[in-house]
PDB file of C-alpha atoms in Angstrom:
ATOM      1  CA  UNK A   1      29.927 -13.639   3.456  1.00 66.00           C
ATOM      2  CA  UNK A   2      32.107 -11.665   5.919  1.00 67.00           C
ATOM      3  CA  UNK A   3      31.197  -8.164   3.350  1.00 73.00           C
ATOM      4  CA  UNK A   4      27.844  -9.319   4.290  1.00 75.00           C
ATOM      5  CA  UNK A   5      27.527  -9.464   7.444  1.00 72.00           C
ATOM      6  CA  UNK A   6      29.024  -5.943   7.615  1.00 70.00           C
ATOM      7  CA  UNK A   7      26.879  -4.291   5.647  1.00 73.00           C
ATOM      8  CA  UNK A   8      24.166  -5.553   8.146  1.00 72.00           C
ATOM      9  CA  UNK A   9      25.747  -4.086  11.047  1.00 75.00           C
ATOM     10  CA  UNK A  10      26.008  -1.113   9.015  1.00 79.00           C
ATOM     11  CA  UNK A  11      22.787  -1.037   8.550  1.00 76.00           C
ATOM     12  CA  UNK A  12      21.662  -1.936  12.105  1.00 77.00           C
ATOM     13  CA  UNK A  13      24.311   0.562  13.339  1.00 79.00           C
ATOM     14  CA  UNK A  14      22.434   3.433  11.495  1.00 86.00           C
ATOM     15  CA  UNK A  15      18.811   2.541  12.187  1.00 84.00           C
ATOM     16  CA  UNK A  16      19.811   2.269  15.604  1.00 86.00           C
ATOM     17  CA  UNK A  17      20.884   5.785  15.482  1.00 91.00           C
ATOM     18  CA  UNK A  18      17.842   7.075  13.242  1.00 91.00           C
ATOM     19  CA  UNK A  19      15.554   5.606  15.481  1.00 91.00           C
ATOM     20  CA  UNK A  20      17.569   7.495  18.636  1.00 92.00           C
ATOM     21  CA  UNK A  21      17.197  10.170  16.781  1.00 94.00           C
ATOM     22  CA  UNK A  22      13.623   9.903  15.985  1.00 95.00           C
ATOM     23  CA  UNK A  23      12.676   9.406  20.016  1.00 96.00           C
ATOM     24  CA  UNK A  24      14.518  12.420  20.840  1.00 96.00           C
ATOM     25  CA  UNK A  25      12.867  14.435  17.899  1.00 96.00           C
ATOM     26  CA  UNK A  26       9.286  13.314  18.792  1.00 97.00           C
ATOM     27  CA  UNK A  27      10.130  13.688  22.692  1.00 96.00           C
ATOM     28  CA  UNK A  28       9.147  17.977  21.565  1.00 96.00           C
ATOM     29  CA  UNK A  29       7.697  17.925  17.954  1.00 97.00           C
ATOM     30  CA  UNK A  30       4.381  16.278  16.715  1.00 96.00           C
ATOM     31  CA  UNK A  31       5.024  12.655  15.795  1.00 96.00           C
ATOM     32  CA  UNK A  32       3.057  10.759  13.463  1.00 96.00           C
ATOM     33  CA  UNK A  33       2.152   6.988  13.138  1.00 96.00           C
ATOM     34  CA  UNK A  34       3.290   4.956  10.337  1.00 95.00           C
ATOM     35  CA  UNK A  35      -0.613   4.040   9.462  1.00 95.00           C
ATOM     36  CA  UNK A  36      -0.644   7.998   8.715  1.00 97.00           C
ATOM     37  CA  UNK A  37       2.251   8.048   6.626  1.00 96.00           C
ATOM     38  CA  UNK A  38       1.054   5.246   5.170  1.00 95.00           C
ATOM     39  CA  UNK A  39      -1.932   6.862   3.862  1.00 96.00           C
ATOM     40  CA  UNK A  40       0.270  10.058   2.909  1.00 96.00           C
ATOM     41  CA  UNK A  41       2.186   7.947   0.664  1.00 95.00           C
ATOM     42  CA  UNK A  42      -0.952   6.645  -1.117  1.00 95.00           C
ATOM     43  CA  UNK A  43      -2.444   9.910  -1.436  1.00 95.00           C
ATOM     44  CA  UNK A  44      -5.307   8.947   0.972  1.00 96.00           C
ATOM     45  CA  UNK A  45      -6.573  11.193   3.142  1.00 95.00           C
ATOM     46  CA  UNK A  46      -5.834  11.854   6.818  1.00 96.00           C
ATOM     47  CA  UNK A  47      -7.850  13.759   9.271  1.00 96.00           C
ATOM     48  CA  UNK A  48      -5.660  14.998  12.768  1.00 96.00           C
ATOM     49  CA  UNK A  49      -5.199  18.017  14.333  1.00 96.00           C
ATOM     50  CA  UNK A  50      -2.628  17.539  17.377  1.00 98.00           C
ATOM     51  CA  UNK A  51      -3.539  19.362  20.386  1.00 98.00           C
ATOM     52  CA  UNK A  52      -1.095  19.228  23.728  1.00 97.00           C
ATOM     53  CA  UNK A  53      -2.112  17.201  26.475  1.00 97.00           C
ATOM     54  CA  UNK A  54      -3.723  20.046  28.431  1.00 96.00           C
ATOM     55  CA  UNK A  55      -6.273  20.641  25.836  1.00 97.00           C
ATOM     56  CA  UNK A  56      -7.147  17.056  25.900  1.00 98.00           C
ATOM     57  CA  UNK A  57     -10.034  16.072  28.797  1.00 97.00           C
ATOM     58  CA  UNK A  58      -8.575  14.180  31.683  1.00 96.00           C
ATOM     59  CA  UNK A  59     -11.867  12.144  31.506  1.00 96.00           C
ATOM     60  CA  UNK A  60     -10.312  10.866  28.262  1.00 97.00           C
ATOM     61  CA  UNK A  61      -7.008  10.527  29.494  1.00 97.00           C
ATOM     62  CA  UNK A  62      -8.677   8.518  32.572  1.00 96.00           C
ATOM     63  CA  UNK A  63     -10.794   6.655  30.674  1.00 97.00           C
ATOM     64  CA  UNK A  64      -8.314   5.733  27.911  1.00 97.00           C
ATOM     65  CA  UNK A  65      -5.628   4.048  31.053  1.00 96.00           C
ATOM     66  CA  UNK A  66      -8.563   2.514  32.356  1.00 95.00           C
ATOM     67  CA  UNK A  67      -9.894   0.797  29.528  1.00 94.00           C
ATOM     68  CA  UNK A  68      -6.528  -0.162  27.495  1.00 94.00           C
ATOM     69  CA  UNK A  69      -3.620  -0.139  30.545  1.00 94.00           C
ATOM     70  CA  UNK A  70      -4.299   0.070  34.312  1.00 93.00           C
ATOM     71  CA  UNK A  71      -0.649  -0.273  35.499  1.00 93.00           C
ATOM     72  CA  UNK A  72       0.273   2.266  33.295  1.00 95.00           C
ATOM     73  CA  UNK A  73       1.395   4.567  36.028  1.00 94.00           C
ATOM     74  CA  UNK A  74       3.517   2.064  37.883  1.00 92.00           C
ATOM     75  CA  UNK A  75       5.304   0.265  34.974  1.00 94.00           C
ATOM     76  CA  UNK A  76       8.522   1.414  33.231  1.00 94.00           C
ATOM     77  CA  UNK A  77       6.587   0.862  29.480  1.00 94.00           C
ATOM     78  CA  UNK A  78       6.125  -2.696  29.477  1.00 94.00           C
ATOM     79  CA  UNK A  79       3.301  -4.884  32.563  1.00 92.00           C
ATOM     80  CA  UNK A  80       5.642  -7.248  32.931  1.00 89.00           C
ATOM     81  CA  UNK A  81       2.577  -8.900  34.887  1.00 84.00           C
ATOM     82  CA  UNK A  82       0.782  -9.280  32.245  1.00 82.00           C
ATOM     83  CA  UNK A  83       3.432 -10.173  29.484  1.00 79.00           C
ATOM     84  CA  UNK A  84       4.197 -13.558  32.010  1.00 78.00           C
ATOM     85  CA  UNK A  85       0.466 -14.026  32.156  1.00 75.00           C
ATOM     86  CA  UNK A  86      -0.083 -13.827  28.465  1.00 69.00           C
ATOM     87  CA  UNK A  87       3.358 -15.855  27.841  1.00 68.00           C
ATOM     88  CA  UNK A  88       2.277 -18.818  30.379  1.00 64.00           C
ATOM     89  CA  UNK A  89      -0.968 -18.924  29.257  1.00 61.00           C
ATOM     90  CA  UNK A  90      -1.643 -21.553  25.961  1.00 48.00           C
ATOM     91  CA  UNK A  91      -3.736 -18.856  24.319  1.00 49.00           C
ATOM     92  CA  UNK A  92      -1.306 -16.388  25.208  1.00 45.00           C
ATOM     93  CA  UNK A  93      -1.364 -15.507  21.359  1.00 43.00           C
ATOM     94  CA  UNK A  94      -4.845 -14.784  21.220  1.00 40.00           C
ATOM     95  CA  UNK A  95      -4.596 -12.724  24.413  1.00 47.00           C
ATOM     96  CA  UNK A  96      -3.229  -8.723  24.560  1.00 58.00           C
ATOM     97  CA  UNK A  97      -0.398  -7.359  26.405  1.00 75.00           C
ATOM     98  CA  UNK A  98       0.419  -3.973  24.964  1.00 88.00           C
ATOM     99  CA  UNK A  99       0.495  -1.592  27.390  1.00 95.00           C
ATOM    100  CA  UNK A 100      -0.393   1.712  25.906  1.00 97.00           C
ATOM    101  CA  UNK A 101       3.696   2.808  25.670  1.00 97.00           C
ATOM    102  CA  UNK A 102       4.066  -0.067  23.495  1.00 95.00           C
ATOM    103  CA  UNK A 103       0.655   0.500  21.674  1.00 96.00           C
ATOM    104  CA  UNK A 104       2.429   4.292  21.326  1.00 97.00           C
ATOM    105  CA  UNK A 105       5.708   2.449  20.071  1.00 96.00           C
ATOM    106  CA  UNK A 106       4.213   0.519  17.338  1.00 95.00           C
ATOM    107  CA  UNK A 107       1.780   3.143  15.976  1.00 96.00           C
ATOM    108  CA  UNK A 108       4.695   6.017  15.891  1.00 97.00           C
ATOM    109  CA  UNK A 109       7.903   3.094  14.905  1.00 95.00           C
ATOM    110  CA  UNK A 110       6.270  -0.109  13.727  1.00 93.00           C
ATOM    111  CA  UNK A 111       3.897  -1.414  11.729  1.00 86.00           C
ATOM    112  CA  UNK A 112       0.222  -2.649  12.086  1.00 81.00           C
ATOM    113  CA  UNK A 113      -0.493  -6.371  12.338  1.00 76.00           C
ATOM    114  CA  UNK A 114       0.515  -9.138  14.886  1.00 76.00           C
ATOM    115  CA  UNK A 115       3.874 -11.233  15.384  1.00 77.00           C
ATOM    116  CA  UNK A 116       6.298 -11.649  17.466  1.00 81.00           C
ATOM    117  CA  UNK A 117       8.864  -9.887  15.439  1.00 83.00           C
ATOM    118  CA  UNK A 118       6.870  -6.649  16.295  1.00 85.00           C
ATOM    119  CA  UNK A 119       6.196  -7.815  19.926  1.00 83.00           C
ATOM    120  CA  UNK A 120      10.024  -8.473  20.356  1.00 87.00           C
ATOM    121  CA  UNK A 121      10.637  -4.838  18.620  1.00 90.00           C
ATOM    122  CA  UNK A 122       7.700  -3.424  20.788  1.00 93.00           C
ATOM    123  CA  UNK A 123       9.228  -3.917  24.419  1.00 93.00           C
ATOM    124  CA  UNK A 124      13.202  -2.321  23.800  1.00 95.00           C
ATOM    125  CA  UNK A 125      11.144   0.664  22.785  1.00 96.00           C
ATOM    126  CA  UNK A 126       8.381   1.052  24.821  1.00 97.00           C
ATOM    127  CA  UNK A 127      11.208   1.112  27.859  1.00 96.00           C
ATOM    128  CA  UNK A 128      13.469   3.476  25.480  1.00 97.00           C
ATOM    129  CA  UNK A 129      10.142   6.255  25.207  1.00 97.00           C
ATOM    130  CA  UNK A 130       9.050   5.532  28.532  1.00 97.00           C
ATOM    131  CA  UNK A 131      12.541   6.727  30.211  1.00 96.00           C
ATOM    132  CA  UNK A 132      12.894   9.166  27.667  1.00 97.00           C
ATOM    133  CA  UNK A 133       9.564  10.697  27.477  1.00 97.00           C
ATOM    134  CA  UNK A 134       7.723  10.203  30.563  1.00 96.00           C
ATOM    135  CA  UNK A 135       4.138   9.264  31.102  1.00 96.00           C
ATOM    136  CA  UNK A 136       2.410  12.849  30.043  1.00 96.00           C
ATOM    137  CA  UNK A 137       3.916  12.837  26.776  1.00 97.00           C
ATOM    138  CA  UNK A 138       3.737   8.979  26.204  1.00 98.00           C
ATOM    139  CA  UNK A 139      -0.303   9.428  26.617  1.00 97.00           C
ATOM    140  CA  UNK A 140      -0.234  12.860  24.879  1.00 98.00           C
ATOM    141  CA  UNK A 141       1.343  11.032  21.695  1.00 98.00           C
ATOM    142  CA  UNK A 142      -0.705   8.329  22.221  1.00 98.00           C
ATOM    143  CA  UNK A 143      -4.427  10.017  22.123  1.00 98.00           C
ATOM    144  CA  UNK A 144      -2.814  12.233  19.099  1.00 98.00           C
ATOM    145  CA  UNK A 145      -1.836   9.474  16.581  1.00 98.00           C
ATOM    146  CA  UNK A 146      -4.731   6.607  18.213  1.00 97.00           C
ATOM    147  CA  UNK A 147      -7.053   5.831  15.334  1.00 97.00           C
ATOM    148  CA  UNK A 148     -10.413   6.344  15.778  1.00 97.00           C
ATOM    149  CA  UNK A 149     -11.708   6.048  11.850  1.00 96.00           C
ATOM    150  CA  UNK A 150     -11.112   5.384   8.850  1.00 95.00           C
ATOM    151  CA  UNK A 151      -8.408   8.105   8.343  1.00 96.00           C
ATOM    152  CA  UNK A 152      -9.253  10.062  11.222  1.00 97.00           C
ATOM    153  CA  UNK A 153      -6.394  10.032  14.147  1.00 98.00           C
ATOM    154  CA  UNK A 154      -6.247  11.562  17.762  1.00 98.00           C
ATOM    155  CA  UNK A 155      -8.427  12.930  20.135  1.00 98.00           C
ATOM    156  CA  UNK A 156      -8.980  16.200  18.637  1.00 98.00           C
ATOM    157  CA  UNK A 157     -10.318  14.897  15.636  1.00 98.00           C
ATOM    158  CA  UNK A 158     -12.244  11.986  16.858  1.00 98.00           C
ATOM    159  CA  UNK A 159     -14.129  14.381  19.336  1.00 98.00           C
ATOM    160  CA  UNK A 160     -15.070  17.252  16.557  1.00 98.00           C
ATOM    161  CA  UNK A 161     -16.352  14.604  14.422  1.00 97.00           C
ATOM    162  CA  UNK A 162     -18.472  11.853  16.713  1.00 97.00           C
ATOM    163  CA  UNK A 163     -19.486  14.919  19.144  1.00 97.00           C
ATOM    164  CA  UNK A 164     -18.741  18.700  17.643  1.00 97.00           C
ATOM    165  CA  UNK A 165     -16.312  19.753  20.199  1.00 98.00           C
ATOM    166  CA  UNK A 166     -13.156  19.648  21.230  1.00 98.00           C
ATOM    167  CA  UNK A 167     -11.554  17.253  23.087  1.00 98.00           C
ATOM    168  CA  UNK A 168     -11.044  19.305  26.150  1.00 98.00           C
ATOM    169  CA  UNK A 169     -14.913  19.570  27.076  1.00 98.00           C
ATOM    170  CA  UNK A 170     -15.163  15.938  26.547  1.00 98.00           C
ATOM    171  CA  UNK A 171     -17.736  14.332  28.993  1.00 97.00           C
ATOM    172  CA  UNK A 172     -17.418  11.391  31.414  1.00 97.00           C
ATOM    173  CA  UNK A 173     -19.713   9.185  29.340  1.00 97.00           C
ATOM    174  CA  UNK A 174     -18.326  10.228  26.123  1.00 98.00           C
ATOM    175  CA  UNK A 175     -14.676   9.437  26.967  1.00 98.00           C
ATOM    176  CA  UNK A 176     -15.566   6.220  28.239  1.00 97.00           C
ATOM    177  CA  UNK A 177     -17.033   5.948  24.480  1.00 97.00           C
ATOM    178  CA  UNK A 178     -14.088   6.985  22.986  1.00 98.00           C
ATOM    179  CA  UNK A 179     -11.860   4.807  24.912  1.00 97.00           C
ATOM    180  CA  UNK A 180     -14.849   1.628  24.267  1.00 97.00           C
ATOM    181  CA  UNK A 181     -14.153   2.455  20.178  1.00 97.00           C
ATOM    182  CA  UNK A 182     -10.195   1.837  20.517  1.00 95.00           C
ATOM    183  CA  UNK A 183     -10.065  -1.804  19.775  1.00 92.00           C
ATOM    184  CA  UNK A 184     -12.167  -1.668  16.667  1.00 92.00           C
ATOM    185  CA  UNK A 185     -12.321   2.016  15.493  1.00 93.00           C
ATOM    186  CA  UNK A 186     -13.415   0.949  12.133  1.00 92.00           C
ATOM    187  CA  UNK A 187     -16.192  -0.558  13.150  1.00 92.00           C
ATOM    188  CA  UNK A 188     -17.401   1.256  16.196  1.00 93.00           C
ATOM    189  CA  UNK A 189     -19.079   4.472  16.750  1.00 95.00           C
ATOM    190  CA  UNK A 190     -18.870   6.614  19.654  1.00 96.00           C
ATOM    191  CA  UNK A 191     -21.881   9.131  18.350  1.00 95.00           C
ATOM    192  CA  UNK A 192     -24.125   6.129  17.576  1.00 94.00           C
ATOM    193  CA  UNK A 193     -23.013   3.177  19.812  1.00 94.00           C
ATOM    194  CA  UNK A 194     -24.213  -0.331  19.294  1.00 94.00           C
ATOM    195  CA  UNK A 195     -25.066  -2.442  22.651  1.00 94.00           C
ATOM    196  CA  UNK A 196     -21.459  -3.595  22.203  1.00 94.00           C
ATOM    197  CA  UNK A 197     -20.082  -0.428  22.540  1.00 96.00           C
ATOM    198  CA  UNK A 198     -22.397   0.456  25.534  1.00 96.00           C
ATOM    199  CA  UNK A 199     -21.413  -2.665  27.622  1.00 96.00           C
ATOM    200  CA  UNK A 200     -18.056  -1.966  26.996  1.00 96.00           C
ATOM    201  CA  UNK A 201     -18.484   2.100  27.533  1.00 97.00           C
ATOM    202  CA  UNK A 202     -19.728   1.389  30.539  1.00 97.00           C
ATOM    203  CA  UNK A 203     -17.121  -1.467  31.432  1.00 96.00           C
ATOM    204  CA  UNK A 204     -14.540   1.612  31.176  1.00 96.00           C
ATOM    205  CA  UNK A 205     -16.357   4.057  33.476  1.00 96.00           C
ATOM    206  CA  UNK A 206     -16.406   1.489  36.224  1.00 95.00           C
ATOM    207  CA  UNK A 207     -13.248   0.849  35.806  1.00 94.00           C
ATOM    208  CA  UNK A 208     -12.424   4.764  35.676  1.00 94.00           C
ATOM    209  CA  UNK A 209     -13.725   4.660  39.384  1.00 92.00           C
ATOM    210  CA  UNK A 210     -12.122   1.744  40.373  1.00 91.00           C
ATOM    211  CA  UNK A 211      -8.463   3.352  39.033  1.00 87.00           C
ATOM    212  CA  UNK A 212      -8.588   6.087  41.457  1.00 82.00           C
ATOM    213  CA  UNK A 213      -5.745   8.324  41.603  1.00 81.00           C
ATOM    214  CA  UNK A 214      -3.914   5.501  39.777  1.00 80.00           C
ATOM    215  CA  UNK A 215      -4.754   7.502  36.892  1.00 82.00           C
ATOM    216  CA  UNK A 216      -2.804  10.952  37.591  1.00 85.00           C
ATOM    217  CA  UNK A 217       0.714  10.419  36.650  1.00 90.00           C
ATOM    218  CA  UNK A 218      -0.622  11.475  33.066  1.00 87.00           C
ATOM    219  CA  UNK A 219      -3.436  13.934  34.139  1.00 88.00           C
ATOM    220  CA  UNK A 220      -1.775  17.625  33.674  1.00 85.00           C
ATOM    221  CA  UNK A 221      -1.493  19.285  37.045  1.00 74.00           C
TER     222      UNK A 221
END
């Protein structure tokens, strides 16, 4: 029992320090998500071109805080707000939470799906990227590993393929698209919306006016 138990601390000991590791590596290299390497390892294709943050539109970047996190300039990586609302609430489970630092933390470190295993896993590192990245590159590796297709990930590619440009001439209207499509890329279309994704397009825009320079910490100067 007791050789047990210490080979899982070893263990824990040394994915403790891979995943320090890890946050410090992807704090100045490209990072990817684990549904890319996922699709790596299967030999399935995977359509991304990373781009920094200041070739990425601030009406995305907007637009993407407004529709997914609206605190995300005054939390530390985890709305502790909302996480009590969500917990208090008796369909807290059917209810979201992530901000997008822990959205960032589960596509680059974690895997897809709900529990509360993940959520648990989710907060420590959302707080651990948000001190040790800051907001601009928490968003920047956010809108470069989000999925937006089936196999297609970040803002770069998303934008060439629903609108043939890059994502740094990306309009008001088709951000707030962009951002609308998060929550079910698979089955949403920016380039040929449904009324769903229209209501909730233009949900995001008001809400893009609303935020304000609430918005900025992220925006590149």
């Amino acid at each position: 029992m007791g050789r047990i138990l210490g080979l899982c601390f070893k263990f824990a000991f040394w994915l403790l320090l891979i995943l320090i590791a890890a946050i410090v590596l992807y704090r100045f290299v490209p990072a990817p998500s684990t549904l890319m390497l996922g699709r790596w390892l299967t030999l399935r294709s995977v359509e991304r071109e990373w781009v920094p943050l200041a070739q990425i539109s601030p009406n995305l970047i907007r637009a993407v805080i407004a529709s997914e996190d609206q605190r995300f300039c005054s939390h530390r990586g985890v709305d502790w707000i909302e996480l009590n609302a969500v917990m208090e609430d008796e369909d807290g489970p059917s209810r979201g939470a992530s901000t997008l630092t822990m959205q960032t933390a589960k596509n680059v470190f974690l895997w897809p799906g709900r529990s509360y295993i993940r959520k648990g896993l989710e907060i420590p590192l959302a707080m651990a990227i948000d001190f040790a990245w800051g907001k601009p590159r928490v968003i920047e590796v956010y809108l470069n590993v989000a999925e937006w297709g089936e196999g297609l990930f970040g803002a770069e590619a998303a934008a060439q393929r629903y609108f043939g440009k890059p994502a740094a001439r990306l309009t008001t209207a088709e951000a707030a698209r962009l951002a609308a499509a998060l929550p079910n890329p698979l089955l949403r279309d920016p380039a040929k919306p449904n009324r769903a994704l229209q209501s909730a397009a233009a949900r995001t825009q008001r809400r893009v006016g609303q935020l304000g320079t609430l918005g900025d910490c992220a925006v590149p100067g």
